[in-house]
Amino acid sequence: MTAAREIRLKSRPSGLPTADNFELATVDLPAPGEGEVQVKNLWMTVDPYMRGRMNDVKSYSPPFALGKVMDGGAIGEVTASNSPNLKVGDLVQSGFGWREGFNAAGDKLQKLDPRGLPPQTFLGAAGMPGVTAYAGLLRVAALKDGDVVFVSGAAGAVGSMVAQIAKAKGHTVIGSAGGADKVAFLKEIGVDHVIDYKVEKDLTGALAAAAPGGIDVYFDNVGGAHLEAALNSANMFARFAICGMISIYNATKPEPGPSNLAQLIGKNIRMEGFIVSHHFDLMPKYIEELSGWVKAGKVTWKETVFEGLEKAPEAFIGLFSGENLGKMLVKLG
Amino acid sequence: MTAAREIRLKSRPSGLPTADNFELATVDLPAPGEGEVQVKNLWMTVDPYMRGRMNDVKSYSPPFALGKVMDGGAIGEVTASNSPNLKVGDLVQSGFGWREGFNAAGDKLQKLDPRGLPPQTFLGAAGMPGVTAYAGLLRVAALKDGDVVFVSGAAGAVGSMVAQIAKAKGHTVIGSAGGADKVAFLKEIGVDHVIDYKVEKDLTGALAAAAPGGIDVYFDNVGGAHLEAALNSANMFARFAICGMISIYNATKPEPGPSNLAQLIGKNIRMEGFIVSHHFDLMPKYIEELSGWVKAGKVTWKETVFEGLEKAPEAFIGLFSGENLGKMLVKLG
């Protein structure tokens, strides 16, 4: 028997989640059964999309159940094995996050080959957020030579990869983020024009100044006023990859959309929402390209790390005030 | 010398245009010069997109100039010719509308082959509105077998062609329009479910009831609450062809967009604006298909006709309160 703590959904939030919506519990893990392994999680991820799963509404991911563990991505180490697929010491990637350990069938877990990268990278730059950036930019927005790219939430896990992939491919990139640290990071990774949206209240004016020739691609992580500014600056046949709208995830009443959607017509703009799970076929190609960029020093990443499972709610809530620079992670091991 | 009346833009409207924004003037047409023809217009068109041209803003069509004639589509008859390209009695299609007659270089006018159709059809079902419907449905929305189609402004010049093309291709079609006459017309042309938006205030509820399995394609002529309802009813991977947003063309202050745009993400919706001039390559193919549908009795059209150039402003203004069933036209001949 091993004790493992886990975080459960105690109550559904109205607006921004608070500590009261979460509950820390301890469970006993029996020895793994036939075909099973026991895993000690080393890292877990908190992501903005999880906010949607806290609501009791049908969406692309099923809602978290009250009183049950909030699952999500995690990287762990096999500590006991009754499975021929995995041995003690193997690293595994799973969807059994928000807990310190678990038992699972060995053939249901993905063995992680870290390829010389720190294992938590596979929750960020080399994982779901990274391939989200790649798929959104290359497939959804159909990035092509000469495109000027605007990305909001540019210092986040997805946004910072969007910015760097576009730079690696030779594009002019405008990124928006909030606060001096993030602005400095974006300049460091080569973003051509950085908009600090916490300082710059006229986003349309700021974007027009940063991209006097207009933008061709907008990668939206934020929605709201950012989307409005992007529509105003869009060139003919611009393509918008709509990945997230973190500005409205905690809205308690309907937040009106941008008032300038009619620009879609005259400018022939394509605005396409996507979720990354429909694009996982790109993962091998992405990892191959990423390896090359990392070796060439063209791509890097930042992590904001909270230590201890009990800090997971705080890390998660911090996403909505932009407390993370790069990937927000919780270190468990 | 021939006298010809024309309508000029007298002042730019704020909100819904009024009669005061237009000016009726008479000009003298000299005999046509070398290479020129003189044309007597028989029909002119008024279209919603012209509202945008009354504003002094850069858009895909240049703004109408103050004190100058408001041009637009027209069908006329050659009354004098000094051009080898055209002879007296030929029908021509031109962009010299809002006037009773004009002189123009013969090689700048398109000779009309009516193919047995009334000539004004080439301002409607067999012209720009028709190919708008065809391009939006087949190319922009990429209509595919089994798609359930929702079209707003379904009794208008574009919408009624969208509805009939989709029906001719075997789709379930939901159309919205305002008023009993339009509802009756839509039922007559085989629309499966008709929503009278003037009666039905809960568009989301009405659309959900009409399309319990959701919609796959939305052809938007209206924007606003119709777009919001379409997002709520959209299936995964739905495609929205954004053709017009007549509900906001006369807005005097910014009209907020729909509050549910975040549904683009979870449902992977593609929303694409378009203007038909980028799709004129489809015209021959469209006219060929249209001929077949007309012969097979699958496609018909309605016209709302005002007589006399002096009625053109009234016809145009009537578009915004939906006074037209089918194509709004002004008969000049």
XYZ file of C-alpha atoms in Angstrom:
666
model
C 0.000 0.000 0.000
C 1.217 3.432 -0.955
C -0.496 6.679 -0.042
C -0.995 9.143 -2.893
C -2.598 12.536 -2.686
C -4.922 13.815 -5.373
C -6.904 16.959 -6.152
C -10.627 16.607 -6.633
C -13.258 18.995 -7.926
C -15.189 20.016 -4.823
C -17.552 22.552 -6.374
C -18.040 24.191 -9.736
C -16.705 27.729 -9.990
C -18.720 30.745 -11.015
C -16.215 33.028 -12.705
C -12.581 32.744 -11.680
C -11.982 29.495 -9.759
C -10.948 29.799 -6.106
C -9.155 27.439 -3.723
C -12.566 26.403 -2.365
C -13.443 24.690 -5.623
C -10.709 22.111 -5.038
C -10.234 19.412 -2.439
C -7.022 17.606 -1.490
C -7.571 13.944 -0.658
C -5.364 10.960 0.034
C -5.956 7.524 -1.431
C -4.208 4.227 -0.837
C -2.784 2.538 -3.890
C -2.752 -1.253 -3.670
C 0.043 -3.189 -5.353
C -0.539 -3.173 -9.101
C -2.666 -6.055 -10.424
C -1.940 -8.371 -13.319
C -0.822 -6.350 -16.359
C -0.733 -3.153 -14.317
C 2.004 -0.785 -13.287
C 2.254 1.688 -10.458
C 3.396 5.168 -11.390
C 4.753 7.989 -9.265
C 4.021 11.272 -11.036
C 6.971 13.649 -11.366
C 5.252 16.509 -13.175
C 1.702 17.546 -13.924
C 0.365 20.244 -16.188
C -2.319 22.854 -15.670
C -3.817 24.293 -18.854
C -6.432 26.940 -19.637
C -8.724 24.426 -21.377
C -9.295 22.753 -18.002
C -11.420 25.733 -16.957
C -14.081 24.604 -19.444
C -14.079 21.128 -17.934
C -14.969 22.584 -14.532
C -18.367 23.608 -15.927
C -21.125 21.069 -16.209
C -21.603 21.537 -19.934
C -21.098 19.299 -22.914
C -17.951 20.228 -24.790
C -15.102 18.535 -26.604
C -13.712 17.271 -23.286
C -16.221 15.828 -20.834
C -16.728 17.877 -17.659
C -14.832 16.963 -14.505
C -17.143 15.154 -12.083
C -17.805 16.590 -8.636
C -15.909 14.739 -5.921
C -13.661 13.055 -8.470
C -10.036 13.655 -9.331
C -9.385 16.278 -12.021
C -7.399 14.452 -14.592
C -4.939 15.927 -17.049
C -1.493 15.433 -18.507
C 1.327 14.117 -16.326
C 4.798 12.622 -16.591
C 5.688 9.901 -14.112
C 8.065 7.097 -13.331
C 7.124 3.432 -13.063
C 7.725 2.286 -9.458
C 6.307 -1.231 -9.710
C 5.360 -3.297 -12.718
C 3.279 -6.375 -13.469
C 3.269 -5.501 -17.153
C 5.604 -6.791 -19.843
C 5.393 -3.381 -21.555
C 7.023 -1.291 -18.857
C 9.720 -1.772 -16.257
C 10.568 0.022 -13.028
C 12.300 3.314 -13.796
C 10.584 3.844 -17.134
C 9.175 7.305 -17.721
C 5.551 7.401 -18.827
C 3.225 10.064 -20.127
C -0.406 9.799 -19.034
C -3.693 11.604 -18.657
C -3.739 10.827 -14.940
C -2.648 14.192 -13.649
C -3.667 16.090 -10.509
C -2.425 13.142 -8.427
C 0.859 11.914 -7.015
C 0.518 8.338 -8.162
C -1.765 5.779 -9.732
C -2.088 2.220 -10.964
C -2.942 1.620 -14.594
C -2.800 -1.083 -17.230
C 0.685 -1.046 -18.732
C -0.631 -1.127 -22.266
C -2.654 2.035 -21.705
C 0.361 4.203 -20.907
C 2.726 5.865 -23.301
C 6.398 5.191 -22.586
C 8.359 8.422 -22.836
C 11.576 8.652 -24.802
C 13.006 11.939 -23.518
C 15.499 12.325 -26.388
C 17.840 14.255 -24.140
C 15.167 16.767 -23.098
C 13.997 17.288 -19.511
C 10.903 15.078 -19.144
C 8.560 17.962 -18.290
C 9.249 19.415 -21.731
C 6.796 16.820 -23.011
C 4.043 18.675 -21.181
C 5.069 21.910 -22.894
C 7.286 22.732 -25.853
C 7.626 19.118 -26.943
C 4.089 18.152 -26.000
C 0.521 19.259 -26.445
C 1.145 23.029 -26.292
C 3.987 22.749 -28.797
C 2.065 20.751 -31.346
C -0.906 23.074 -30.830
C 1.276 25.957 -31.959
C 2.617 23.955 -34.884
C -0.751 22.690 -36.111
C -2.478 26.031 -35.648
C 0.163 27.963 -37.510
C 0.979 25.559 -40.319
C -2.251 23.674 -40.897
C -5.126 25.829 -39.613
C -3.668 29.214 -40.556
C -1.825 27.718 -43.554
C 1.243 29.908 -42.961
C 2.925 30.843 -46.218
C 6.033 32.762 -47.241
C 5.935 36.440 -46.426
C 3.029 36.274 -43.975
C 3.165 38.739 -41.102
C 2.087 36.886 -37.955
C 0.364 38.265 -34.860
C 0.069 36.073 -31.773
C -1.665 36.929 -28.517
C -0.696 35.309 -25.238
C 2.722 35.236 -26.854
C 4.682 34.502 -23.691
C 2.553 31.500 -22.772
C 3.174 27.825 -23.425
C 1.470 27.846 -26.817
C 2.088 31.462 -27.809
C 5.838 31.365 -27.243
C 6.101 28.344 -29.533
C 3.950 30.060 -32.173
C 6.263 33.069 -32.074
C 9.416 30.985 -32.331
C 8.166 28.626 -35.034
C 7.132 31.632 -37.121
C 10.516 33.275 -36.507
C 12.354 30.038 -37.335
C 10.492 30.033 -40.630
C 11.550 33.589 -41.374
C 8.391 35.585 -40.639
C 7.851 38.981 -39.100
C 6.154 38.340 -35.764
C 4.173 40.648 -33.518
C 3.448 39.272 -30.060
C 1.287 40.585 -27.267
C 1.778 39.760 -23.601
C 1.323 41.490 -20.258
C 4.172 42.763 -18.104
C 7.854 43.654 -18.361
C 9.229 40.124 -17.809
C 7.187 38.730 -20.652
C 8.034 41.606 -22.936
C 11.733 41.049 -22.208
C 11.428 37.321 -22.904
C 9.686 37.928 -26.220
C 12.381 40.352 -27.304
C 15.000 37.813 -26.256
C 13.478 35.147 -28.509
C 13.431 37.522 -31.450
C 9.820 38.717 -31.642
C 9.934 41.770 -33.911
C 7.320 43.919 -32.164
C 6.034 43.314 -28.672
C 2.778 44.821 -27.416
C 2.347 44.981 -23.637
C -1.428 44.829 -23.442
C -1.389 45.808 -19.781
C 0.213 49.137 -20.717
C -1.243 49.663 -24.176
C -4.967 50.203 -23.878
C -5.578 50.891 -27.573
C -4.749 47.503 -29.024
C -5.977 48.423 -32.493
C -3.655 51.432 -32.567
C -0.739 49.471 -31.137
C -1.126 46.661 -33.652
C -1.507 49.093 -36.558
C 1.741 50.752 -35.467
C 3.537 47.412 -35.083
C 2.285 46.097 -38.435
C 1.852 49.100 -40.722
C 1.421 46.733 -43.686
C -1.221 44.713 -41.853
C -1.199 41.123 -40.616
C -1.790 37.948 -42.619
C -2.047 35.429 -39.807
C -3.475 35.812 -36.320
C -3.014 33.079 -33.745
C -5.630 33.797 -31.087
C -5.150 32.625 -27.514
C -7.073 35.466 -25.937
C -10.211 36.578 -27.828
C -12.020 39.824 -26.994
C -10.174 43.075 -27.697
C -7.213 41.214 -29.194
C -9.445 39.588 -31.777
C -11.019 42.953 -32.557
C -7.593 44.542 -33.113
C -6.538 41.631 -35.310
C -9.642 42.048 -37.493
C -8.882 45.756 -37.849
C -5.291 45.060 -38.948
C -6.024 42.042 -41.110
C -4.980 42.056 -44.743
C -7.057 40.574 -47.549
C -7.303 36.783 -47.245
C -5.904 36.775 -43.697
C -6.251 33.546 -41.769
C -7.035 33.408 -38.058
C -6.322 30.242 -36.072
C -8.608 30.444 -33.060
C -6.955 28.387 -30.359
C -8.170 29.927 -27.128
C -10.115 32.846 -25.694
C -8.710 33.018 -22.181
C -10.128 36.534 -21.764
C -13.632 35.113 -21.499
C -13.193 31.677 -19.887
C -14.207 33.016 -16.491
C -17.005 35.284 -17.687
C -20.090 34.960 -15.508
C -22.323 36.639 -18.065
C -22.104 36.548 -21.861
C -19.205 38.680 -23.075
C -20.069 40.352 -26.365
C -17.870 39.441 -29.311
C -15.948 41.994 -31.364
C -18.108 44.608 -33.078
C -16.110 44.475 -36.305
C -16.826 40.939 -37.492
C -18.229 42.355 -40.746
C -14.598 42.853 -41.774
C -14.522 39.111 -42.387
C -16.515 39.810 -45.554
C -14.679 42.641 -47.277
C -11.292 41.174 -46.386
C -12.211 37.554 -47.163
C -10.858 36.516 -43.776
C -10.927 32.878 -42.704
C -11.346 32.381 -38.988
C -11.034 28.776 -37.897
C -11.268 27.283 -34.451
C -9.413 24.117 -33.611
C -8.551 21.700 -30.883
C -5.241 19.973 -31.059
C -6.495 16.432 -30.665
C -7.587 16.496 -34.304
C -4.011 17.242 -35.317
C -1.983 14.723 -33.335
C -0.947 13.120 -36.621
C 1.483 16.051 -36.906
C 3.326 15.089 -33.704
C 6.167 13.048 -35.268
C 6.824 15.699 -37.900
C 6.699 18.407 -35.242
C 9.123 16.633 -32.917
C 11.515 16.162 -35.809
C 11.387 19.852 -36.755
C 11.582 20.896 -33.106
C 14.762 18.845 -32.579
C 16.380 20.673 -35.447
C 15.339 24.087 -34.162
C 16.522 23.302 -30.635
C 19.905 22.121 -31.927
C 20.205 25.250 -34.057
C 19.401 27.420 -31.031
C 16.286 28.755 -32.727
C 13.759 27.594 -30.156
C 13.808 27.741 -26.393
C 11.185 27.787 -23.645
C 10.429 28.971 -20.160
C 8.701 27.208 -17.329
C 6.880 28.542 -14.306
C 7.007 25.825 -11.686
C 4.961 25.356 -8.524
C 6.208 22.633 -6.176
C 3.902 20.117 -4.555
C 0.490 18.778 -5.507
C -1.192 21.083 -3.003
C -0.024 24.031 -5.131
C -1.788 22.782 -8.267
C -4.961 24.876 -7.756
C -2.879 28.013 -7.230
C -0.864 27.292 -10.371
C -4.051 26.705 -12.327
C -5.788 29.865 -11.069
C -2.621 31.818 -11.853
C -3.037 31.045 -15.558
C -5.966 33.451 -15.742
C -4.023 36.405 -14.403
C -1.064 35.489 -16.599
C 1.266 34.554 -13.723
C 3.090 32.097 -15.935
C 5.988 32.910 -18.190
C 6.023 29.974 -20.600
C 4.579 26.665 -19.446
C 2.841 26.511 -16.083
C 3.846 23.253 -14.374
C 3.520 21.541 -11.024
C 6.484 19.492 -9.839
C 5.415 16.479 -7.844
C 8.453 14.240 -7.682
C -28.734 65.229 -77.483
C -30.758 62.955 -75.227
C -31.759 63.808 -71.695
C -31.114 61.122 -69.095
C -31.891 61.278 -65.422
C -29.499 59.922 -62.805
C -29.344 59.524 -59.038
C -26.432 61.111 -57.216
C -25.208 60.807 -53.662
C -26.189 64.110 -52.057
C -25.052 63.426 -48.492
C -23.683 60.501 -46.549
C -26.216 58.754 -44.311
C -25.848 58.187 -40.617
C -27.704 54.964 -39.938
C -30.535 54.036 -42.296
C -30.344 56.102 -45.498
C -33.217 58.517 -46.187
C -34.528 60.135 -49.367
C -32.509 63.257 -48.467
C -29.244 61.419 -49.081
C -30.079 61.135 -52.777
C -30.470 63.697 -55.538
C -32.183 63.286 -58.880
C -30.441 65.149 -61.710
C -30.777 65.306 -65.459
C -27.828 65.232 -67.818
C -27.641 65.625 -71.575
C -26.023 62.787 -73.446
C -24.248 63.900 -76.633
C -24.181 61.564 -79.623
C -21.727 58.731 -78.913
C -18.129 59.426 -79.976
C -15.817 57.259 -82.040
C -15.878 53.689 -80.692
C -18.696 54.536 -78.274
C -22.273 53.407 -77.938
C -25.269 55.018 -76.297
C -27.255 52.799 -73.951
C -30.744 53.184 -72.577
C -30.944 51.292 -69.289
C -33.899 48.930 -68.907
C -33.213 47.624 -65.426
C -30.969 48.572 -62.524
C -30.210 46.729 -59.337
C -30.056 47.888 -55.735
C -28.029 45.676 -53.410
C -27.215 45.733 -49.693
C -23.460 46.063 -50.323
C -24.110 49.551 -51.735
C -24.797 50.776 -48.202
C -21.099 50.368 -47.411
C -20.175 52.448 -50.439
C -22.228 55.363 -49.089
C -19.729 55.694 -46.218
C -16.467 57.490 -46.781
C -14.328 54.537 -45.735
C -11.878 52.352 -47.558
C -13.383 48.974 -48.336
C -13.386 46.445 -51.127
C -15.494 48.764 -53.281
C -14.474 52.434 -53.357
C -16.942 54.822 -51.700
C -19.473 56.687 -53.814
C -18.381 60.297 -54.267
C -20.587 63.126 -53.057
C -22.403 64.849 -55.891
C -21.627 62.015 -58.289
C -23.844 59.313 -59.707
C -24.114 56.115 -57.638
C -23.047 53.422 -60.002
C -24.064 49.779 -59.880
C -25.255 46.940 -62.053
C -27.653 47.609 -64.917
C -29.037 45.998 -68.053
C -29.653 48.237 -71.035
C -30.214 48.352 -74.742
C -27.906 49.947 -77.292
C -29.726 52.895 -78.930
C -26.863 54.273 -81.030
C -23.535 52.780 -81.931
C -20.190 53.980 -83.247
C -18.559 50.746 -82.162
C -17.960 47.636 -84.253
C -18.572 45.507 -81.147
C -22.212 46.380 -80.581
C -25.195 47.251 -82.711
C -28.454 49.047 -82.015
C -30.831 46.752 -80.177
C -28.118 44.709 -78.444
C -28.604 44.103 -74.752
C -25.645 45.024 -72.555
C -24.737 44.480 -68.934
C -22.833 47.313 -67.267
C -21.779 48.856 -63.982
C -23.438 52.153 -64.982
C -26.576 51.837 -62.937
C -28.614 54.490 -61.110
C -29.107 56.298 -64.440
C -31.424 56.086 -67.399
C -28.765 56.182 -70.075
C -25.098 56.673 -70.762
C -22.396 56.687 -73.416
C -19.497 54.283 -73.071
C -16.752 52.691 -75.130
C -18.237 49.664 -76.885
C -15.340 47.437 -75.872
C -15.941 48.163 -72.180
C -19.464 46.755 -72.142
C -20.543 43.161 -71.822
C -23.012 42.046 -74.476
C -25.791 40.035 -72.866
C -26.934 36.713 -74.257
C -30.258 36.245 -72.462
C -30.489 32.503 -73.239
C -34.258 32.700 -73.138
C -34.354 34.303 -69.707
C -35.834 37.737 -68.986
C -32.880 40.157 -69.132
C -33.273 41.360 -65.534
C -32.554 37.809 -64.370
C -28.903 38.639 -65.036
C -29.054 41.106 -62.155
C -30.411 38.388 -59.878
C -30.655 34.617 -60.121
C -28.430 34.403 -63.194
C -26.128 37.213 -62.122
C -24.107 38.411 -59.189
C -26.534 37.302 -56.431
C -26.859 33.840 -57.970
C -23.157 33.197 -58.306
C -22.677 34.588 -54.797
C -24.953 31.845 -53.511
C -23.196 29.213 -55.611
C -19.644 30.231 -54.676
C -20.456 30.683 -50.991
C -22.164 27.348 -50.679
C -19.929 25.175 -52.839
C -16.512 26.792 -52.547
C -16.433 28.804 -49.293
C -18.601 26.472 -47.218
C -17.392 23.426 -49.170
C -20.841 21.814 -49.124
C -20.626 18.042 -48.939
C -23.075 15.159 -48.984
C -25.326 14.977 -45.965
C -24.695 18.524 -44.751
C -27.626 20.244 -43.072
C -27.721 23.835 -44.328
C -29.001 26.938 -42.541
C -29.400 30.169 -44.497
C -30.508 33.532 -43.151
C -32.133 36.150 -45.361
C -33.449 33.083 -47.141
C -36.125 34.871 -49.172
C -33.702 37.436 -50.566
C -31.883 37.476 -53.885
C -28.888 35.528 -52.574
C -30.586 33.527 -49.830
C -33.322 32.102 -52.038
C -30.682 30.814 -54.457
C -28.683 29.310 -51.579
C -31.781 27.505 -50.378
C -32.661 26.170 -53.824
C -29.140 25.149 -54.807
C -28.838 23.224 -51.549
C -32.236 21.605 -52.123
C -31.341 20.762 -55.743
C -28.288 18.989 -54.384
C -30.377 16.981 -51.936
C -29.722 18.715 -48.620
C -31.940 19.452 -45.668
C -32.350 23.224 -45.591
C -33.452 25.536 -42.805
C -34.194 29.093 -43.880
C -34.991 32.174 -41.887
C -36.919 35.152 -43.199
C -39.364 37.728 -41.860
C -43.083 37.756 -42.617
C -45.816 35.453 -43.895
C -45.221 36.053 -47.618
C -41.603 35.082 -47.367
C -42.361 32.063 -45.221
C -44.916 30.918 -47.798
C -42.431 31.403 -50.648
C -39.750 29.413 -48.841
C -42.162 26.556 -48.223
C -43.173 26.689 -51.879
C -39.562 26.252 -53.007
C -39.109 23.274 -50.732
C -37.238 24.667 -47.722
C -37.611 22.004 -45.035
C -37.951 24.256 -41.992
C -38.728 27.942 -42.119
C -38.048 30.272 -39.197
C -39.936 33.572 -39.214
C -37.475 35.694 -37.259
C -40.040 38.460 -36.838
C -42.264 36.069 -34.886
C -39.656 33.826 -33.290
C -37.644 35.843 -30.816
C -35.546 32.930 -29.541
C -33.563 32.140 -32.651
C -31.297 29.669 -30.860
C -34.311 27.695 -29.652
C -36.026 27.868 -33.034
C -32.957 26.662 -34.882
C -32.325 23.871 -32.385
C -35.913 22.712 -32.912
C -35.602 22.924 -36.706
C -32.255 21.113 -36.767
C -32.227 18.716 -33.824
C -29.110 17.046 -35.235
C -27.362 20.405 -35.643
C -26.234 22.291 -38.727
C -23.130 21.701 -40.828
C -23.228 24.762 -43.051
C -24.414 28.265 -42.290
C -24.758 30.831 -45.057
C -24.871 34.180 -43.287
C -26.571 37.162 -44.881
C -27.623 38.762 -41.621
C -25.073 38.519 -38.785
C -26.000 39.361 -35.169
C -28.472 37.062 -33.454
C -28.651 34.758 -36.475
C -24.914 34.157 -36.315
C -25.156 33.497 -32.588
C -27.905 30.920 -33.102
C -25.908 29.259 -35.882
C -22.865 28.935 -33.597
C -25.063 27.366 -30.925
C -26.461 24.802 -33.373
C -23.234 24.108 -35.248
C -21.927 20.568 -35.455
C -18.254 19.666 -35.248
C -16.341 20.953 -38.262
C -19.214 23.179 -39.406
C -18.420 25.749 -42.083
C -19.875 29.241 -42.128
C -19.836 31.265 -45.344
C -20.096 34.883 -44.204
C -21.655 36.757 -47.096
C -23.428 39.671 -45.471
C -24.423 41.159 -42.133
C -27.389 43.292 -43.120
C -28.480 43.520 -39.484
C -25.587 45.871 -38.753
C -25.044 47.809 -41.988
C -26.933 50.805 -40.676
C -25.595 50.685 -37.128
C -24.597 54.131 -35.907
C -22.549 52.772 -33.027
C -20.542 49.535 -32.827
C -22.850 46.538 -32.546
C -21.307 43.859 -30.344
C -20.651 40.519 -32.020
C -22.077 37.231 -30.762
C -21.051 36.287 -27.245
C -20.496 32.635 -28.130
C -17.563 32.865 -30.535
C -15.557 30.555 -28.263
C -17.644 27.743 -29.765
C -15.449 28.087 -32.839
C -12.741 26.321 -30.848
C -14.429 23.282 -29.351
C -16.412 22.640 -32.515
C -13.534 23.344 -34.926
C -15.779 25.710 -36.880
C -14.478 27.491 -39.935
C -16.018 30.916 -40.509
C -14.993 32.514 -43.751
C -15.974 35.856 -45.198
C -16.061 36.364 -48.934
C -16.917 38.779 -51.686
C -18.120 37.346 -54.926
C -15.698 39.180 -57.209
C -13.003 36.710 -56.173
C -15.177 33.865 -57.442
C -16.332 35.080 -60.854
C -14.373 32.215 -62.409
C -17.314 30.045 -61.305
C -19.816 31.977 -63.439
C -19.789 29.729 -66.552
C -20.104 26.583 -64.459
C -22.871 28.196 -62.418
C -24.860 29.313 -65.463
C -24.580 25.804 -66.873
C -25.852 24.202 -63.671
C -28.535 26.866 -63.287
C -29.883 26.181 -66.784
C -30.278 22.533 -65.885
C -32.052 23.311 -62.615
C -34.369 25.808 -64.275
C -35.297 23.294 -66.997
C -35.904 20.640 -64.363
C -38.146 23.022 -62.424
C -35.829 22.893 -59.425
C -35.007 26.581 -59.252
C -37.197 29.632 -59.524
C -37.021 33.229 -58.324
C -39.051 36.190 -57.263
C -38.600 39.849 -58.063
C -39.754 42.939 -56.254
C -39.916 45.706 -58.832
C -40.099 49.476 -58.405
C -40.836 51.418 -61.593
C -38.938 54.552 -62.542
C -35.499 55.833 -61.682
C -36.937 58.204 -59.090
C -38.013 55.132 -57.082
C -34.489 53.739 -56.819
C -33.741 55.286 -53.390
C -37.006 53.903 -52.003
C -36.208 50.449 -53.401
C -32.720 50.597 -51.929
C -33.878 51.768 -48.486
C -36.530 49.035 -48.533
C -33.804 46.371 -48.574
C -32.991 47.126 -44.943
C -36.496 46.529 -43.719
C -36.764 43.426 -45.886
C -39.418 44.845 -48.237
C -38.144 42.674 -51.050
C -39.210 39.137 -51.750
C -36.396 37.846 -53.942
C -34.434 40.327 -56.016
C -35.076 44.023 -55.527
C -35.036 45.716 -58.947
C -35.819 49.061 -60.508
C -37.397 49.025 -63.965
C -36.275 51.952 -66.074
C -37.245 51.070 -69.627
